[in-house]
Short mmCIF file of C-alpha atoms and ligand atoms in Angstrom, two decimals:
data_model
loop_
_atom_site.label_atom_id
_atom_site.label_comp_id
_atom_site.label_asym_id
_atom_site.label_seq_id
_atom_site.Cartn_x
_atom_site.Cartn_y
_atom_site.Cartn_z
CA UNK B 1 0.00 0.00 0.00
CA UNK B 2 3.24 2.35 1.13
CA UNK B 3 4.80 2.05 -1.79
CA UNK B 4 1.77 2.14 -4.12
CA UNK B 5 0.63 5.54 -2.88
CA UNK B 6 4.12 6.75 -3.06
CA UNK B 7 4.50 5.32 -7.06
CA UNK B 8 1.05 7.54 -7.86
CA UNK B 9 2.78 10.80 -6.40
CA UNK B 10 5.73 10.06 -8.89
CA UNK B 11 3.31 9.33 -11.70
CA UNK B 12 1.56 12.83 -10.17
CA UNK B 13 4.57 14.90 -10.78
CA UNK B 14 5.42 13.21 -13.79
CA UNK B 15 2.68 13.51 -15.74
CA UNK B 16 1.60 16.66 -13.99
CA UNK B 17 -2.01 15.66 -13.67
CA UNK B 18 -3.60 14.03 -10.90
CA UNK B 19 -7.19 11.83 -10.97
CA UNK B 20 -9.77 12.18 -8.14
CA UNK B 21 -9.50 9.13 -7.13
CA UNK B 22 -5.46 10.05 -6.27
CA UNK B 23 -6.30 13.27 -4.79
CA UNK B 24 -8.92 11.55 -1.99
CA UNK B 25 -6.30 9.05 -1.42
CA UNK B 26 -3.20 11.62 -0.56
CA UNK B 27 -6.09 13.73 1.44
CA UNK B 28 -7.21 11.48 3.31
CA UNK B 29 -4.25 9.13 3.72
CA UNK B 30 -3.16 8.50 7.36
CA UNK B 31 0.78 7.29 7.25
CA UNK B 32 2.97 9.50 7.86
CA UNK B 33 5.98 8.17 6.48
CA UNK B 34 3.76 8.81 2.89
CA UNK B 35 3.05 12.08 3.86
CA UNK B 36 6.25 12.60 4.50
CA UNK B 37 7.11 11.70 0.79
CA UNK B 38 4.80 14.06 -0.47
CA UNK B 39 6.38 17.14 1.42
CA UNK B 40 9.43 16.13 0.31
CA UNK B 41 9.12 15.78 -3.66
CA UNK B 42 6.99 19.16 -3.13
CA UNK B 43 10.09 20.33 -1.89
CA UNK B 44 11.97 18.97 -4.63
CA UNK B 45 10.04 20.32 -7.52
CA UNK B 46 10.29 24.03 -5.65
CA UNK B 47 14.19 23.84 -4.99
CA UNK B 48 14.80 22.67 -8.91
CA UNK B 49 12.93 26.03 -9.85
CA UNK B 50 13.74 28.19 -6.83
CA UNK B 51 16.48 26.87 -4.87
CA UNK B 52 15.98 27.77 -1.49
CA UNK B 53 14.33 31.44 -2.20
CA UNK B 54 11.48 33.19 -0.30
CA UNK B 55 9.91 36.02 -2.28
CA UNK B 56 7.86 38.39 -0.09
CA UNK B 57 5.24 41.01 -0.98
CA UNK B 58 4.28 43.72 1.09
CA UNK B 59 0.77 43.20 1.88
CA UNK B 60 -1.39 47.27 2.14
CA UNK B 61 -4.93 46.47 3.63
CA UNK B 62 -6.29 50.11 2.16
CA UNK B 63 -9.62 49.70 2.92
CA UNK B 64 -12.33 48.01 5.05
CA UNK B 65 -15.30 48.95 3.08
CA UNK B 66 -17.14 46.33 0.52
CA UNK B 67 -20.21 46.31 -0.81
CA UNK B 68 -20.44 42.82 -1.11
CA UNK B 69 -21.63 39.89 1.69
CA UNK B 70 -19.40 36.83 1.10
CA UNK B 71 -20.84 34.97 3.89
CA UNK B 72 -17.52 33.84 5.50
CA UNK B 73 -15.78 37.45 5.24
CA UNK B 74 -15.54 39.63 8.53
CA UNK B 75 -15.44 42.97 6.37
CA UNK B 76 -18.61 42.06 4.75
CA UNK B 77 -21.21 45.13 3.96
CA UNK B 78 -23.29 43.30 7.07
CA UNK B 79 -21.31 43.47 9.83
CA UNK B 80 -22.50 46.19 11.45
CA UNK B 81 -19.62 45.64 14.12
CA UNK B 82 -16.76 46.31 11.81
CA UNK B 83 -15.00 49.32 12.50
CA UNK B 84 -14.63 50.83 8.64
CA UNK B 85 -11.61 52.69 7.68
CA UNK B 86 -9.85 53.95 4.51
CA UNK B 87 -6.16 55.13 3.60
CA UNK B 88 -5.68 57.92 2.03
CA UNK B 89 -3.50 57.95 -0.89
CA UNK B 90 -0.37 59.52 1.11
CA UNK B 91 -1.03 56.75 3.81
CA UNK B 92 -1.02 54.34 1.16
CA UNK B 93 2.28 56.11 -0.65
CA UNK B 94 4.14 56.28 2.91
CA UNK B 95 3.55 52.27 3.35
CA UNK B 96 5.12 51.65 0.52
CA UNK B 97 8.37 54.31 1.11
CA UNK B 98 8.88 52.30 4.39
CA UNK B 99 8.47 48.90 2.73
CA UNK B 100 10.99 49.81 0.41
CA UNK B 101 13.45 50.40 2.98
CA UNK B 102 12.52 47.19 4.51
CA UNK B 103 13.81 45.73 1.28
CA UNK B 104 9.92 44.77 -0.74
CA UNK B 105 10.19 44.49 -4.11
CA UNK B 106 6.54 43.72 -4.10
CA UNK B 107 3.38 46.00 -3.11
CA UNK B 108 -0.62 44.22 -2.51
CA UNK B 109 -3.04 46.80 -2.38
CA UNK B 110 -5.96 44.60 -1.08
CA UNK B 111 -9.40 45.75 0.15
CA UNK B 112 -12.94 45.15 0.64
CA UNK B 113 -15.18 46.36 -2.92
CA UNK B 114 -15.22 49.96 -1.66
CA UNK B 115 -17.22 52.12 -4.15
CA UNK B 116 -15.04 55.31 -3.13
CA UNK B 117 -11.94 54.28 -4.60
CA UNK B 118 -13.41 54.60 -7.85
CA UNK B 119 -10.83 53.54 -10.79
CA UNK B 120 -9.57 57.20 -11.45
CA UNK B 121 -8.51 56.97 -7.54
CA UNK B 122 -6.88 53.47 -7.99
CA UNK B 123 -4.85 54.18 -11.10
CA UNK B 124 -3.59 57.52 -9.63
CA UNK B 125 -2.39 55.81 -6.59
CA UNK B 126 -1.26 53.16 -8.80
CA UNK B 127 1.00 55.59 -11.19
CA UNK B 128 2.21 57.60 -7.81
CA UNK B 129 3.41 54.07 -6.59
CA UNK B 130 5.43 53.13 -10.08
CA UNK B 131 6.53 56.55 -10.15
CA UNK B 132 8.53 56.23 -6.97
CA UNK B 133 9.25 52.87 -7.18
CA UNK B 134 9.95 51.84 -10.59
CA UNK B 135 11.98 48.30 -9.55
CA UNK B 136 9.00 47.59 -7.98
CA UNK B 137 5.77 45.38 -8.65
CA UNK B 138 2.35 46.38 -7.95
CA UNK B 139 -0.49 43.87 -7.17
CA UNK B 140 -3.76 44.40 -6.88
CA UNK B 141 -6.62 42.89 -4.64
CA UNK B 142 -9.63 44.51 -5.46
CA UNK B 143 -12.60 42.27 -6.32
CA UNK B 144 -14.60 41.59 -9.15
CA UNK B 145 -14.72 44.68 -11.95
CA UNK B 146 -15.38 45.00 -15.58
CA UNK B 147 -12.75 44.68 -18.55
CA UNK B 148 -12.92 47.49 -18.89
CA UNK B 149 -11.41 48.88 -15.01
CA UNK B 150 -8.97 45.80 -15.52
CA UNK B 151 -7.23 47.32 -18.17
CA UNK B 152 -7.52 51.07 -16.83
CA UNK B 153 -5.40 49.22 -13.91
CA UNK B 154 -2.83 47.46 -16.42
CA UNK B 155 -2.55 50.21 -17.92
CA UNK B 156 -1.68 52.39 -15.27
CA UNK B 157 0.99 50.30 -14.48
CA UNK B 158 -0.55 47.45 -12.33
CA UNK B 159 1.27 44.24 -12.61
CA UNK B 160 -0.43 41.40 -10.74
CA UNK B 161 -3.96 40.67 -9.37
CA UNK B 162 -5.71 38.43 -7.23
CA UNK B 163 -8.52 37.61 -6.73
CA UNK B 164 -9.67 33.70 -5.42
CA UNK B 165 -12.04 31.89 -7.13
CA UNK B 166 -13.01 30.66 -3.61
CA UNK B 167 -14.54 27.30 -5.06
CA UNK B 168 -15.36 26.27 -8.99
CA UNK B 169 -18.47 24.61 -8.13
CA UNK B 170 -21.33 27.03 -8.74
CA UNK B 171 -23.11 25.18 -6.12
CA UNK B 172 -20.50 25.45 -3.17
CA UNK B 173 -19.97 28.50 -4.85
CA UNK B 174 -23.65 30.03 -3.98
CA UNK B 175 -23.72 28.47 -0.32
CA UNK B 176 -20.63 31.09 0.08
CA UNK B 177 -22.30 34.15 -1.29
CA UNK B 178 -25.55 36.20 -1.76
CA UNK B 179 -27.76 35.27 -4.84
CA UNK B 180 -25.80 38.95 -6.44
CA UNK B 181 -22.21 36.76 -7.14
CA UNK B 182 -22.10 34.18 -9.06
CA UNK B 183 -18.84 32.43 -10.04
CA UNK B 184 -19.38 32.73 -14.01
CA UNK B 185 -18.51 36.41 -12.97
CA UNK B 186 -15.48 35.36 -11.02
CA UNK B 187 -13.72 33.26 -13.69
CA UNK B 188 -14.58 35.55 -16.23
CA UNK B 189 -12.62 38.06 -14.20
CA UNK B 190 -9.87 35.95 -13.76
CA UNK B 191 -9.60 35.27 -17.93
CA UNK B 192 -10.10 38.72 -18.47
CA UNK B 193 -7.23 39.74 -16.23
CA UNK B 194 -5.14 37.06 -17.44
CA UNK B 195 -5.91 38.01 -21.58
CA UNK B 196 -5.25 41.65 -20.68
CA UNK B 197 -1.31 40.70 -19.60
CA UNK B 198 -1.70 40.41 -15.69
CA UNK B 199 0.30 37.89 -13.47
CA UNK B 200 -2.91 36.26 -12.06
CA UNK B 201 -3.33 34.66 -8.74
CA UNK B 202 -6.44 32.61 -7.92
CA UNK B 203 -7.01 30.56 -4.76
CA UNK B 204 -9.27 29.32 -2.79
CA UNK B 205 -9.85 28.57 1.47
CA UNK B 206 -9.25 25.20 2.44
CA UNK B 207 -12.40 24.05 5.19
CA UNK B 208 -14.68 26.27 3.59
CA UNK B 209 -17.93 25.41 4.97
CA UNK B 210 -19.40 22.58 2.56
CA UNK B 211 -16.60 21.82 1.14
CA UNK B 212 -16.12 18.48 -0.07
CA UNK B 213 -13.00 16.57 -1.96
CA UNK B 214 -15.17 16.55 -4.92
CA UNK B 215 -15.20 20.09 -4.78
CA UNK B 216 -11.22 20.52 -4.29
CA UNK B 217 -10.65 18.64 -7.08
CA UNK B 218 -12.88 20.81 -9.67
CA UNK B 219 -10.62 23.46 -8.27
CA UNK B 220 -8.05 21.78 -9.40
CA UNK B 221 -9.39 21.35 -13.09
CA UNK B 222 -10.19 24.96 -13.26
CA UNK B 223 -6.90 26.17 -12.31
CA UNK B 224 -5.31 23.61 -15.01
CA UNK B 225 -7.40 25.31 -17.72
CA UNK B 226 -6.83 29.33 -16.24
CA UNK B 227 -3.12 28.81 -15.57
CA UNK B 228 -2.81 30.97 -12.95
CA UNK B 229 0.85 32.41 -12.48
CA UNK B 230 -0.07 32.36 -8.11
CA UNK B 231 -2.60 30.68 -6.02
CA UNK B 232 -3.25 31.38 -2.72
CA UNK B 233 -5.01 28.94 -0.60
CA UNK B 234 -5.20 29.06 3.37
CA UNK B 235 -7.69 27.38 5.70
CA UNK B 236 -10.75 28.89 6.48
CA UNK B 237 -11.39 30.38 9.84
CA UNK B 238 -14.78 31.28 11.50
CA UNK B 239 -15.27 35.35 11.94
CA UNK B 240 -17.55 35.28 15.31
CA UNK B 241 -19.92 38.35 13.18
CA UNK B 242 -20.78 35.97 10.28
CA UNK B 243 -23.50 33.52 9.42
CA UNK B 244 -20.43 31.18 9.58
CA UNK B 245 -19.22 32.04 13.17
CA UNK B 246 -20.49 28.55 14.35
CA UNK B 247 -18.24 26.47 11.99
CA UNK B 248 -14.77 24.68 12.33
CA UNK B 249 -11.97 26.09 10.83
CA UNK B 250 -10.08 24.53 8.04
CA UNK B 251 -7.51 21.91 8.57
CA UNK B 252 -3.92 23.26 8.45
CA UNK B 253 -2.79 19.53 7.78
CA UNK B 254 -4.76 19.54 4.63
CA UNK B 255 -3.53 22.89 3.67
CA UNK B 256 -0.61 21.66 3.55
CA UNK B 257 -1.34 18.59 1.50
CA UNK B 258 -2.97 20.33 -0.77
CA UNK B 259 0.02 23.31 -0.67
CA UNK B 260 2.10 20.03 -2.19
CA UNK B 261 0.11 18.79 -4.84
CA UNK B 262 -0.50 22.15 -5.96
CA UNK B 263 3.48 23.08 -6.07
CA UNK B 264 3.79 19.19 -7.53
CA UNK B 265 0.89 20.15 -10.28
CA UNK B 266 2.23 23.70 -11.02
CA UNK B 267 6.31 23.57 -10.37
CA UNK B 268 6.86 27.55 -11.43
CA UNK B 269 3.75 28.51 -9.71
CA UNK B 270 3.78 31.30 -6.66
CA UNK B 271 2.63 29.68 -3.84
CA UNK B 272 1.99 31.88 -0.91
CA UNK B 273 2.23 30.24 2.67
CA UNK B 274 -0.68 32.76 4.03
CA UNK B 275 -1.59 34.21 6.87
CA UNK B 276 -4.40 32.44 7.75
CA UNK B 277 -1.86 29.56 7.50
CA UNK B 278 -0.08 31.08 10.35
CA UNK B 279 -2.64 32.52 12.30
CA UNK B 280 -4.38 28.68 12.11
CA UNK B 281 -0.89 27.23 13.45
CA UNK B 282 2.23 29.37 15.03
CA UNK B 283 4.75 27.16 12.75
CA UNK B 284 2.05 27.41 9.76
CA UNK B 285 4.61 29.29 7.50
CA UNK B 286 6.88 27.36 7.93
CA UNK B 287 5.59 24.08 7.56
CA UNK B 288 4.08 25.77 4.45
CA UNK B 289 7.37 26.62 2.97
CA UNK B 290 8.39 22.88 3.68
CA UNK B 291 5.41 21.57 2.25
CA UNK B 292 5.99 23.68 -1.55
CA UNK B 293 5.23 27.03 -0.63
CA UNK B 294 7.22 30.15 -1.81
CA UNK B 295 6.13 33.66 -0.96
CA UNK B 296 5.34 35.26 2.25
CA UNK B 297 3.22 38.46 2.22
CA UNK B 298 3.87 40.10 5.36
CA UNK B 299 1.92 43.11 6.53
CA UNK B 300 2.72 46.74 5.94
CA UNK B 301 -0.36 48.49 6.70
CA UNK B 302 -0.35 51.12 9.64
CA UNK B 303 -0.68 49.15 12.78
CA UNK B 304 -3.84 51.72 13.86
CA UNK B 305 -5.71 49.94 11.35
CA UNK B 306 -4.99 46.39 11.67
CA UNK B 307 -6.96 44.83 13.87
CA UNK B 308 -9.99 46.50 11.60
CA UNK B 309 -8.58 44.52 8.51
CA UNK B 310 -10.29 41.15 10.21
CA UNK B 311 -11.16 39.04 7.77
CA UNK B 312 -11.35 36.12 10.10
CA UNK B 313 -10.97 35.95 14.00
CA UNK B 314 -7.72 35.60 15.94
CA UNK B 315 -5.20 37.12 13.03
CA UNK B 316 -1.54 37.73 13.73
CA UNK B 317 1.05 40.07 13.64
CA UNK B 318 -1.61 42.89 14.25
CA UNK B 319 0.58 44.87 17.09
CA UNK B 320 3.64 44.72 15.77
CA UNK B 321 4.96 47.66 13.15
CA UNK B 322 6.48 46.18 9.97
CA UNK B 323 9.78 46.31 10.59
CA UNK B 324 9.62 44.08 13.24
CA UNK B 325 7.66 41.65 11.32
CA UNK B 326 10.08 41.90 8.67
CA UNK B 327 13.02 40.86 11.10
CA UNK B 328 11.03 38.11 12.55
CA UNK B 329 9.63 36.52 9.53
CA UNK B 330 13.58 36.69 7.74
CA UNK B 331 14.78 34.77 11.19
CA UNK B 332 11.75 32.00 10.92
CA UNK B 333 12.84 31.80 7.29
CA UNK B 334 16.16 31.02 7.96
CA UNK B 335 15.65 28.87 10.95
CA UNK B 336 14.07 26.29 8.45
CA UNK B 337 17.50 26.60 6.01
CA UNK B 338 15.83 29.17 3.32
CA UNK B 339 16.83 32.65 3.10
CA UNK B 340 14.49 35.46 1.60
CA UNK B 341 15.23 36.74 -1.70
CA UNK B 342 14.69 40.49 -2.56
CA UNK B 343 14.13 40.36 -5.97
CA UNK B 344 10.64 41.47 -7.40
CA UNK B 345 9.58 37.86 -7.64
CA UNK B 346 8.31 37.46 -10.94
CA UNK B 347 6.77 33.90 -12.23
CA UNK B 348 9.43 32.67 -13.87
CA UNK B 349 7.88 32.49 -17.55
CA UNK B 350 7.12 36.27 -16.77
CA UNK B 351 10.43 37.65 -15.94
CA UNK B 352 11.57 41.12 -17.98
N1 LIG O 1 -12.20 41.96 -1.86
C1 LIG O 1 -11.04 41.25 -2.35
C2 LIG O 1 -10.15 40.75 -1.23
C3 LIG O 1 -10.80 39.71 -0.39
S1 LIG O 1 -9.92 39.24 1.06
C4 LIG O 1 -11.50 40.13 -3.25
O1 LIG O 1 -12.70 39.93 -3.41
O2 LIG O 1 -10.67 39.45 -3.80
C5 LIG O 1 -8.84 38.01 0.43
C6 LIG O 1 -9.22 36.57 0.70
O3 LIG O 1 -9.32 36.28 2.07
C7 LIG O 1 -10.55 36.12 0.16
O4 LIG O 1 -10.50 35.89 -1.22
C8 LIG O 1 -10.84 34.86 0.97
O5 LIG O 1 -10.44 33.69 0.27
C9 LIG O 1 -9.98 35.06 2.23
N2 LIG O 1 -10.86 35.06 3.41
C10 LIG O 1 -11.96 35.81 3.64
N3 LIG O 1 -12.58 35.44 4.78
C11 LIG O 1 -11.84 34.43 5.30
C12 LIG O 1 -11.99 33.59 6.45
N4 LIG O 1 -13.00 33.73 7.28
N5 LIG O 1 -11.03 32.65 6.66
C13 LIG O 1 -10.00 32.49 5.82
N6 LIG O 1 -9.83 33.24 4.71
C14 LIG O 1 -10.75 34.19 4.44
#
């Protein structure tokens, strides 16, 4: 049995596909020794492409607003008990000045669907940010818009979004959000963003309620048809002001299984070990890193605002200003025998 789980996950990264019937078996598998395997040829794959590099992005949580009511999200429009908040474009400009001289390469702008920032505001701050850092990338996290804003973005100088696809199941998909979303919207956003030049990240949580193996496995077919240049995935963990405040969090051991196929499936991919990651385990990171992962996004908003940015309950590294994080994340890095890398952190089929 050992050995014939551990001949499928060479025939996995061989052939670079994987069937359902594999991906149950490595998810729910219960030897260690085989889990141990998988880690390790995840490991493998990410050290032939990226040696031993961490790439981090600077991670600016500009506002708390959204219009929308993603029924797992602790910034959604109906949570009355969310304190709202908004950066203002020097704010946003001074984060970046001091995550420069941290050494980030890389810049997230990611907020709730706030109607204010309107796309004139987004691709001004955008232009202000390439202006004064021209080595530097710019990311957006913005939600769902038309082509049309998409390109405004690009255009302006944007070089990355994300945005998860949270599930590809329209069913799973509408137990996660209001009747107004519907995931034909979200992948065409996704294509869109990827035709119009972006880097693209998609993702999804890992736990979400309803989700079922079935389910991670149609994610898995959608991302091998979008080709996404990142995915994020973390665990999902309750927000005590949602409908879903009475549901178990994700599994961080089957983050991190699925972390490994993913890297496995995708060997150039960007594979952020998240937050949530961390915040669902104090060694999550790291045991993401060793599990395939490749990208840290550490948090360079204003610490006044953090603890509004709650997405889900319990976050970390809300107190402490960035420079600390940035010393204690590098340490934790190199603890576990990587070392972080302060290049931009391109995909490596997107590299000027
Ligand atoms: N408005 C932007 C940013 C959303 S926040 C957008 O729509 O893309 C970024 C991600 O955090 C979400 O895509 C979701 O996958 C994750 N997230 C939200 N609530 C969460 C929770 N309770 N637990 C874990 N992750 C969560």
């Amino acid at each position: 049995m050992n050995n014939y789980l551990k001949t499928q996950i060479n025939e996995i990264k061989k052939t670079k596909t994987i069937s359902k019937a594999q991906l149950e078996c490595i998810l729910l598998c219960e030897d260690e020794e085989i889990i141990e395997y998988l880690y390790s040829t995840a490991r493998e794959v990410s050290d032939r492409i990226f040696g031993k590099a961490v790439y981090l992005r600077g991670l600016i949580e500009f506002t708390n607003f959204c219009k929308n009511n993603c029924y797992y999200c602790g910034i959604r429009q109906g949570n009355l008990n969310a304190d709202r908040y908004r950066l203002t474009e020097e704010e946003i400009l001074s984060c970046c000045d001091n995550g420069e001289k941290l050494g980030f390469k890389t810049f997230v702008l990611q907020g709730g669907e706030d109607p204010y920032f309107t796309d004139e505001r987004i691709c001004s701050i955008v232009e202000k940010i390439k202006d004064n850092h021209p080595s530097c990338a710019v990311t957006l996290s913005i939600g769902e818009k038309p082509y049309e804003s998409y390109k405004k973005y690009f255009d302006a100088g944007a070089d990355r979004y994300l945005l998860r696809h949270e599930t590809a199941n329209p069913t799973h998909y509408s137990k996660l959000h209001p009747e107004t979303m519907i995931l034909d919207n979200r992948k065409r956003c996704l294509y869109d963003l990827k035709n119009i030049g972006f880097q693209v990240g998609c993702g999804i949580m890992v736990g979400s309620p309803y989700q079922e193996i079935d389910h991670i496995y149609e994610d898995i077919v959608f991302m091998q048809d979008l080709e996404p240049h990142m995915i994020g995935i973390g665990p999902f963990i309750a927000h005590k002001d949602t409908p879903f405040k009475e549901w178990s969090n994700g599994s961080v051991e089957r983050t991190l299984r699925i972390l490994a196929v993913l890297r496995i499936l995708f060997p150039k991919v960007l594979l952020p070990a998240t937050t949530a990651l961390g915040t669902a385990d104090t060694m999550g990171r790291e045991k993401g890193i060793l599990a395939g992962a490749n990208v840290l996004m550490p948090n360079l908003s204003p610490v006044n605002v953090r603890k509004k940015y709650l997405l889900y309950d319990g976050k970390i590294c809300t107190g402490e200003e960035a420079a600390e994080c940035n010393r204690c994340l590098r340490k934790r890095i190199e603890k576990i025998g990587y070392y972080i890398d302060d290049s931009r952190g391109d995909h490596p089929d997107k590299s000027a």
